[in-house]
PDB file of C-alpha atoms in Angstrom:
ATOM      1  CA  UNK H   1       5.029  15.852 -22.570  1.00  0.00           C
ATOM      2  CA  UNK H   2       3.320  18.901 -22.546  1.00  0.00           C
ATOM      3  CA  UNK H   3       0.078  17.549 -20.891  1.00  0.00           C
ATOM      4  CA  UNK H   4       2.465  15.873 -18.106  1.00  0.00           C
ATOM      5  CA  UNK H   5       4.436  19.367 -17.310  1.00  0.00           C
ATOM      6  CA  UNK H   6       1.040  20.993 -17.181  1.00  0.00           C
ATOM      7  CA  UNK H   7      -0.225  18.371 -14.441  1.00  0.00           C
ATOM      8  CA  UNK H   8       3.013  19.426 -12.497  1.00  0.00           C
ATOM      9  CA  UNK H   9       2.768  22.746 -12.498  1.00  0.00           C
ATOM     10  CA  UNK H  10      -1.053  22.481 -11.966  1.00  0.00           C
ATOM     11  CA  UNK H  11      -0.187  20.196  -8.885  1.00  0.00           C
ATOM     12  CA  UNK H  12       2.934  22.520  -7.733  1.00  0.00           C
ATOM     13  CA  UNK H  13       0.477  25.249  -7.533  1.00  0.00           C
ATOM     14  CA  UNK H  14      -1.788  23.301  -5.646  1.00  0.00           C
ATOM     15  CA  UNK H  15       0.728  22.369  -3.103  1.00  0.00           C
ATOM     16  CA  UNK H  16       2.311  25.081  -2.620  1.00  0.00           C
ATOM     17  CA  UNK H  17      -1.145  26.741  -1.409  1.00  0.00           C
ATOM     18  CA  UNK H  18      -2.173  24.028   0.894  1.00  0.00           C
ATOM     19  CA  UNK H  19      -1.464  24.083   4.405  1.00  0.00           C
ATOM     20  CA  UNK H  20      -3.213  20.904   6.338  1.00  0.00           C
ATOM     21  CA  UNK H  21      -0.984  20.125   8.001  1.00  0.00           C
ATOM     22  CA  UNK H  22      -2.989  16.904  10.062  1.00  0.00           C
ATOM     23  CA  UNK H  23      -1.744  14.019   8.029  1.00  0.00           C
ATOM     24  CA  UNK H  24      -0.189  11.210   9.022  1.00  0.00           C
ATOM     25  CA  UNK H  25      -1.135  11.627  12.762  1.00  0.00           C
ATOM     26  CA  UNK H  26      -2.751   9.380  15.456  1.00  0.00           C
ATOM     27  CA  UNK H  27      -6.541   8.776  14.819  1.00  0.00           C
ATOM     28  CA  UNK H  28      -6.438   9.794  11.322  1.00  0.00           C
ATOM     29  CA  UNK H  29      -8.496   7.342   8.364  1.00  0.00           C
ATOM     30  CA  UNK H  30      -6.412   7.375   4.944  1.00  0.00           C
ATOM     31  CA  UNK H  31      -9.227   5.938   1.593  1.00  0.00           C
ATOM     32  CA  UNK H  32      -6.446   5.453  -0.996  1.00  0.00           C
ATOM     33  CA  UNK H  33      -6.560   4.608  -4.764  1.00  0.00           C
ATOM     34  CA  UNK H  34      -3.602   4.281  -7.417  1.00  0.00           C
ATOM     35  CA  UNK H  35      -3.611   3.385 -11.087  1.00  0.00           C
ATOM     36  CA  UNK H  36      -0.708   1.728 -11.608  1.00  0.00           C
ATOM     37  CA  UNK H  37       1.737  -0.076 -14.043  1.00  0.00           C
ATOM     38  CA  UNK H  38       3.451  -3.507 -14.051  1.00  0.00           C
ATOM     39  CA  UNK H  39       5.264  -5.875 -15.635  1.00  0.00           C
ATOM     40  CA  UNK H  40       4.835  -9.342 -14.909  1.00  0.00           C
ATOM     41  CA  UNK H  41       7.088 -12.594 -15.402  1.00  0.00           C
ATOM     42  CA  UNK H  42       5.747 -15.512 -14.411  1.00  0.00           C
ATOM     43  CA  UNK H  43       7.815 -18.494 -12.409  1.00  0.00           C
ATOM     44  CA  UNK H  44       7.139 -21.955 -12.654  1.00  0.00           C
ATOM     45  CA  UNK H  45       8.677 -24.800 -10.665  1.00  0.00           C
ATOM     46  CA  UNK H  46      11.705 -22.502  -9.884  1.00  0.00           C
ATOM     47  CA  UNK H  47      12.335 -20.895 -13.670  1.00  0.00           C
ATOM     48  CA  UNK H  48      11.335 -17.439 -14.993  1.00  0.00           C
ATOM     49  CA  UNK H  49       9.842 -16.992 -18.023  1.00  0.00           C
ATOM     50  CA  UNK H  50      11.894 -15.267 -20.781  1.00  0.00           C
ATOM     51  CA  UNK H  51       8.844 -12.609 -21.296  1.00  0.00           C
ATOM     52  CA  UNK H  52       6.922  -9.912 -19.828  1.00  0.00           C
ATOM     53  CA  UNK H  53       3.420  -9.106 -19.439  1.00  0.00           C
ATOM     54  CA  UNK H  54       2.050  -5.801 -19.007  1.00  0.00           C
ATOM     55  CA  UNK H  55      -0.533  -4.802 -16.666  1.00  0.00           C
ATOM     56  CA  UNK H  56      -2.863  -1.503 -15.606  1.00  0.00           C
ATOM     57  CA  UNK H  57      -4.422  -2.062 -12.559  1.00  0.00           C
ATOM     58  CA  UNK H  58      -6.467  -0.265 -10.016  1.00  0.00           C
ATOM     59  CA  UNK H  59      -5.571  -1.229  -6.267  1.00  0.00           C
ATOM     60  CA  UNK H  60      -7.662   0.701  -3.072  1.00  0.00           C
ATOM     61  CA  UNK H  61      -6.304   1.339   0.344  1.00  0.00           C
ATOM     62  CA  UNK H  62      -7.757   1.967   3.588  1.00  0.00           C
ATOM     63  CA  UNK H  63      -5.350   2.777   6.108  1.00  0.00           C
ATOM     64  CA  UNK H  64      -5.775   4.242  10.129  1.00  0.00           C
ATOM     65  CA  UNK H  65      -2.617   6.059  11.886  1.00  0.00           C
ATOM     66  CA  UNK H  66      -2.139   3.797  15.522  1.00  0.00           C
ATOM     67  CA  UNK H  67      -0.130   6.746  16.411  1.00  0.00           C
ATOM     68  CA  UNK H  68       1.845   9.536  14.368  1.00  0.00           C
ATOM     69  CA  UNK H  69       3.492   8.389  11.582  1.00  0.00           C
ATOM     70  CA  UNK H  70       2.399   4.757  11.801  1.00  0.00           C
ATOM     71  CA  UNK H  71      -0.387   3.724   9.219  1.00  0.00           C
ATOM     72  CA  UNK H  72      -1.989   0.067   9.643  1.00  0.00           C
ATOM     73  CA  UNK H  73      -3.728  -0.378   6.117  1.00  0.00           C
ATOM     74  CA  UNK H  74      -5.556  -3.329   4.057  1.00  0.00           C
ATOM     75  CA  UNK H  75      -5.753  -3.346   0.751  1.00  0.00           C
ATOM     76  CA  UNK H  76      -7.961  -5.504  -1.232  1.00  0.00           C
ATOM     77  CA  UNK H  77      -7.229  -6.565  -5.237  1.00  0.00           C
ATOM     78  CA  UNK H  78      -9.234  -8.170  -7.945  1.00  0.00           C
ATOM     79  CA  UNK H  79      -8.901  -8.975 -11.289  1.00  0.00           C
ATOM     80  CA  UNK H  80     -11.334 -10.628 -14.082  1.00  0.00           C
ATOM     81  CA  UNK H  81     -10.407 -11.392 -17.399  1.00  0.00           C
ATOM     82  CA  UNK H  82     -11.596 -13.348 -20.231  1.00  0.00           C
ATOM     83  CA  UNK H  83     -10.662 -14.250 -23.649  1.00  0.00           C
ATOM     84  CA  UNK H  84     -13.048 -16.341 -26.078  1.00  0.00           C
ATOM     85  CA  UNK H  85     -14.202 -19.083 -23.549  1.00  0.00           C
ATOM     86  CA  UNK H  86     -11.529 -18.583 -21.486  1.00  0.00           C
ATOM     87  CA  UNK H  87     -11.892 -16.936 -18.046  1.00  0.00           C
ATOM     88  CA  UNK H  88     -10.271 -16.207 -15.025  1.00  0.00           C
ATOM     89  CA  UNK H  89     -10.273 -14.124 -11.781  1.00  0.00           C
ATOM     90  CA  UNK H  90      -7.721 -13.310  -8.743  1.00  0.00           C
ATOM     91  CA  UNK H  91      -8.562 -11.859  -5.788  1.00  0.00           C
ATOM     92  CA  UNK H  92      -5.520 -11.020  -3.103  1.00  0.00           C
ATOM     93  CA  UNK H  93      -6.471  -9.359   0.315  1.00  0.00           C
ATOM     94  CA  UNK H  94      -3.524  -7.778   1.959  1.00  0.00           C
ATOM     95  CA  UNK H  95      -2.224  -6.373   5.174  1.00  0.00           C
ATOM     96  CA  UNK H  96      -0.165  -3.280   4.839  1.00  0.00           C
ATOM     97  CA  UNK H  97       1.879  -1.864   7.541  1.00  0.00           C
ATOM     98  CA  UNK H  98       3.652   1.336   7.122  1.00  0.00           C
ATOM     99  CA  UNK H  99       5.203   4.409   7.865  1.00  0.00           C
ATOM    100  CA  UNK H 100       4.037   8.201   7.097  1.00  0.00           C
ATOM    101  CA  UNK H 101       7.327  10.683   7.060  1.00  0.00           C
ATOM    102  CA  UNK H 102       6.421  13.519   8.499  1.00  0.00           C
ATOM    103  CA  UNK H 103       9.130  16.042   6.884  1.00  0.00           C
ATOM    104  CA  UNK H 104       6.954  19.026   8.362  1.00  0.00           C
ATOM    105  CA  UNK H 105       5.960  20.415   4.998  1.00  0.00           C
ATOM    106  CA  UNK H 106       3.788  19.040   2.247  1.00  0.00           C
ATOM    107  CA  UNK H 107       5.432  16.199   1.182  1.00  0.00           C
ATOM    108  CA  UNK H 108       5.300  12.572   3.283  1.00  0.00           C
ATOM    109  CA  UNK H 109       8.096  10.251   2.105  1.00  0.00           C
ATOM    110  CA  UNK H 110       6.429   6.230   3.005  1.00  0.00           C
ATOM    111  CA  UNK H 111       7.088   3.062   3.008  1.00  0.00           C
ATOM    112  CA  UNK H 112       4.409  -0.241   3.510  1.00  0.00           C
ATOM    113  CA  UNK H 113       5.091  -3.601   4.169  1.00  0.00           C
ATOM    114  CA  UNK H 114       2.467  -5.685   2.295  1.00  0.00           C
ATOM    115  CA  UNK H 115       1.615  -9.265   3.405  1.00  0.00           C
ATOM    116  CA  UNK H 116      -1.302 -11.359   2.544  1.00  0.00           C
ATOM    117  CA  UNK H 117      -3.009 -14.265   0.394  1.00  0.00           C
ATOM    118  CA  UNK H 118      -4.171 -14.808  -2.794  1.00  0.00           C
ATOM    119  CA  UNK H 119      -6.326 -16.980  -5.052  1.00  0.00           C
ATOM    120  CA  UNK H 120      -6.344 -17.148  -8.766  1.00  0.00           C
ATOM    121  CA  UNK H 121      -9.389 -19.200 -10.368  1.00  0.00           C
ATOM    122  CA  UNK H 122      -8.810 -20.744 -14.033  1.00  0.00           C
ATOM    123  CA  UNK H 123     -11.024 -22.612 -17.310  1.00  0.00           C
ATOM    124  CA  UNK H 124     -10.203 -23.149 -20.505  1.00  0.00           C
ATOM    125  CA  UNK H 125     -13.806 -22.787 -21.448  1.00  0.00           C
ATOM    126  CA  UNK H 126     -13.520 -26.261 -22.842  1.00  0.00           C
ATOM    127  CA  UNK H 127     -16.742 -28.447 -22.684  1.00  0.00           C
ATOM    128  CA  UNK H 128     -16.822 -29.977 -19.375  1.00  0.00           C
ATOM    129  CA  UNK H 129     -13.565 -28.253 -18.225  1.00  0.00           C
ATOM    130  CA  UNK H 130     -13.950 -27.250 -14.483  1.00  0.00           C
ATOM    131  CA  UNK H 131     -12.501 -24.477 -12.790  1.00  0.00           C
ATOM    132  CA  UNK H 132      -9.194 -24.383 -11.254  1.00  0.00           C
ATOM    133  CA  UNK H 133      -7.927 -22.885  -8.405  1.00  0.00           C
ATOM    134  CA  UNK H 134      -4.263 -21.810  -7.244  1.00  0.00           C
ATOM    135  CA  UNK H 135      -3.186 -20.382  -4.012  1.00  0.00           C
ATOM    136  CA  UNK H 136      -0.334 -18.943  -1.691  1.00  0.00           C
ATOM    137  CA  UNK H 137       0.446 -16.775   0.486  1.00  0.00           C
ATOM    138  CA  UNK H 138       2.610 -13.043  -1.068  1.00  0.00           C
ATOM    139  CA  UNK H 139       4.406 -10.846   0.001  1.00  0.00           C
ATOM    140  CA  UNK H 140       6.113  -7.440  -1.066  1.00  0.00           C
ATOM    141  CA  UNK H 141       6.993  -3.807  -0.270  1.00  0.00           C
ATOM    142  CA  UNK H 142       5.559  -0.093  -1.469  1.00  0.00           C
ATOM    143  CA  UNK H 143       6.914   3.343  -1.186  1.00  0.00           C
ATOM    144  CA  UNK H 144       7.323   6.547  -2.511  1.00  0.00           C
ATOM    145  CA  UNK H 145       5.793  10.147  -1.647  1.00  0.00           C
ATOM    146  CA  UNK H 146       2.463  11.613  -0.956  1.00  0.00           C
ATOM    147  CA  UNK H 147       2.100  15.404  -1.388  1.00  0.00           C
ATOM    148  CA  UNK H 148      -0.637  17.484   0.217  1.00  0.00           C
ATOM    149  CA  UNK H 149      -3.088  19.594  -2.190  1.00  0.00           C
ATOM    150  CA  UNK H 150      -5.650  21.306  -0.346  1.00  0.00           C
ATOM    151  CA  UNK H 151      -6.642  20.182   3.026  1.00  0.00           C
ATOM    152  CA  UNK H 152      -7.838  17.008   3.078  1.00  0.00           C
ATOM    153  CA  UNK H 153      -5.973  15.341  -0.471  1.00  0.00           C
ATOM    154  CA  UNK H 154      -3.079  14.022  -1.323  1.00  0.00           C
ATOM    155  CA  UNK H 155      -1.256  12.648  -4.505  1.00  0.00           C
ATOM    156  CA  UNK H 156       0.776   9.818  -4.239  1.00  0.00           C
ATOM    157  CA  UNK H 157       3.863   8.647  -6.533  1.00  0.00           C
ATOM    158  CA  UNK H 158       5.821   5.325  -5.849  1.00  0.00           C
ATOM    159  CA  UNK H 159       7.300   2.011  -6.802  1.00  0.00           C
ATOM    160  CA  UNK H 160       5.758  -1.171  -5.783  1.00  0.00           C
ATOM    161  CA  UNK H 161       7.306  -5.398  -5.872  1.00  0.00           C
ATOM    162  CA  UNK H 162       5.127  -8.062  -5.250  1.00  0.00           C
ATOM    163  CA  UNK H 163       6.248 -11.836  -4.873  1.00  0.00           C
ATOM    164  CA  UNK H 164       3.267 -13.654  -5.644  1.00  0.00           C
ATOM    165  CA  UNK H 165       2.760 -17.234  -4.964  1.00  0.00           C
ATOM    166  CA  UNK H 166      -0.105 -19.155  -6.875  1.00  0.00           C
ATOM    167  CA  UNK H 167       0.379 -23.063  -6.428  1.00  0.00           C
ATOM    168  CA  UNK H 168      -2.053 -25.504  -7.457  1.00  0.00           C
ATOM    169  CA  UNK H 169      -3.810 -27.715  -4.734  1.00  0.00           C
ATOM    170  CA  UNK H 170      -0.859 -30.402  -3.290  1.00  0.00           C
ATOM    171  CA  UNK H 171       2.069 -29.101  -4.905  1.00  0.00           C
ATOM    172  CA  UNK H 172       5.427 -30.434  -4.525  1.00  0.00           C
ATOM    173  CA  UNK H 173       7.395 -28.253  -6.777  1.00  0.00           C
ATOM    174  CA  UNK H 174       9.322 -25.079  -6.972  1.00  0.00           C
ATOM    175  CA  UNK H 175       7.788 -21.936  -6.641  1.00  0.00           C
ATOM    176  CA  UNK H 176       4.529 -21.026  -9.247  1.00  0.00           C
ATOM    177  CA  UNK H 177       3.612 -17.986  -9.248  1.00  0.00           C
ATOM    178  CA  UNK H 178       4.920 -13.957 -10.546  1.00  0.00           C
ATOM    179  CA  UNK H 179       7.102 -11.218  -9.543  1.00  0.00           C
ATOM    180  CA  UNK H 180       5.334  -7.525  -9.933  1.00  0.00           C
ATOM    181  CA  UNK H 181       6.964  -4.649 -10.341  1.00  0.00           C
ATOM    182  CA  UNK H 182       5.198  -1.098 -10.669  1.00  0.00           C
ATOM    183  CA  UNK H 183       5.314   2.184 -11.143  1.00  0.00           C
ATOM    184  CA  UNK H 184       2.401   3.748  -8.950  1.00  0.00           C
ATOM    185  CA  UNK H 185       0.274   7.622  -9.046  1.00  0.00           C
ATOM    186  CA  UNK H 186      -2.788   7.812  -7.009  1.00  0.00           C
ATOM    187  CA  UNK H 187      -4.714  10.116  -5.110  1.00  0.00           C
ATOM    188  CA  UNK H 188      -5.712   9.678  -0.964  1.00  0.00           C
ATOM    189  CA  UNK H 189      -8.258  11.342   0.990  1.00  0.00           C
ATOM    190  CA  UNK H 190      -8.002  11.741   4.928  1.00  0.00           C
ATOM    191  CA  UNK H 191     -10.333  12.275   7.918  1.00  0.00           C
ATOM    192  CA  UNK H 192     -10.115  12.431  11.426  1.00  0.00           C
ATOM    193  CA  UNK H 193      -8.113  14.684  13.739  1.00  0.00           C
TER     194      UNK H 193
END
């Protein structure tokens, strides 16, 4: 607790001294990162599971402002993991339409639509097991605030829900796939202007 009201005041300070004031505004470039958390429950054919699984993840952004406020961005995510002989890997790419709120101070309220598709590979490390694939198209929102330190920097607080859809090949069923929710913190750089 004491480390995390340290990192606030550190950050207050910070923000309180910065005055770039040439974010969110027509021509801008936005390189974004966040660390975030999630739990996961997966669906399958139409019924959630009765548990959770946690998640840390790391998800980059690249954004451009079309005109002030208005951010188009695409964010790319991958994952890898293995245990024993088992492996697998998902890789989503999506678009990410938003708005910037520019409150004329150093805090941006925003909000990002996030549409896109996704593949998840799976084997059971089995002998002679193959590799299988699932696939859908997802869908979800993100928002929360970014607050200006310095010139150029910004950290970023929010909430993100993902609907992700992850069907195998000629599927007839309900829905397969998870529902995401996360707590976000992250840190964006800007250029441009």
């Amino acid at each position: 607790m004491k480390k995390l009201l340290t990192v606030f005041f550190v950050l207050f300070f910070f923000v309180s001294l910065s005055f770039g004031q040439d974010y969110a505004k027509k021509g801008v470039w936005e390189l974004a990162g966040t660390a975030s958390f999630y739990s996961t429950t997966s669906v399958y054919d139409g019924e959630s599971a009765d548990e959770s699984t946690t998640t840390i993840a790391f998800e980059p952004m690249l954004g451009y402002f079309l005109m002030d406020g208005l951010i188009l961005g695409f964010s790319p995510m991958y994952s890898s993991s293995s245990y024993g002989d088992q492996s697998s890997s998902s890789l989503s790419l999506f678009a990410a339409p938003g708005y910037v709120f520019n409150l004329q101070s150093n805090v941006y309220p925003f909000v990002h639509a996030l549409v896109g598709y996704n593949t998840y590979t799976y084997n059971s490390g089995l002998p002679g097991a193959e590799d299988v694939t699932y696939s859908g198209l997802s869908y979800g929102a993100l928002g929360g605030i970014k607050i200006l330190i310095g010139e150029n920097a910004l950290v970023q607080f929010g909430a993100q829900y993902l609907i992700i859809n992850s069907e195998p090949e000629d599927w007839d069923g309900d829905r397969v796939g998870y529902d995401q929710f996360g707590i976000t913190a992250g840190f964006t750089v800007f250029v441009g202007r």
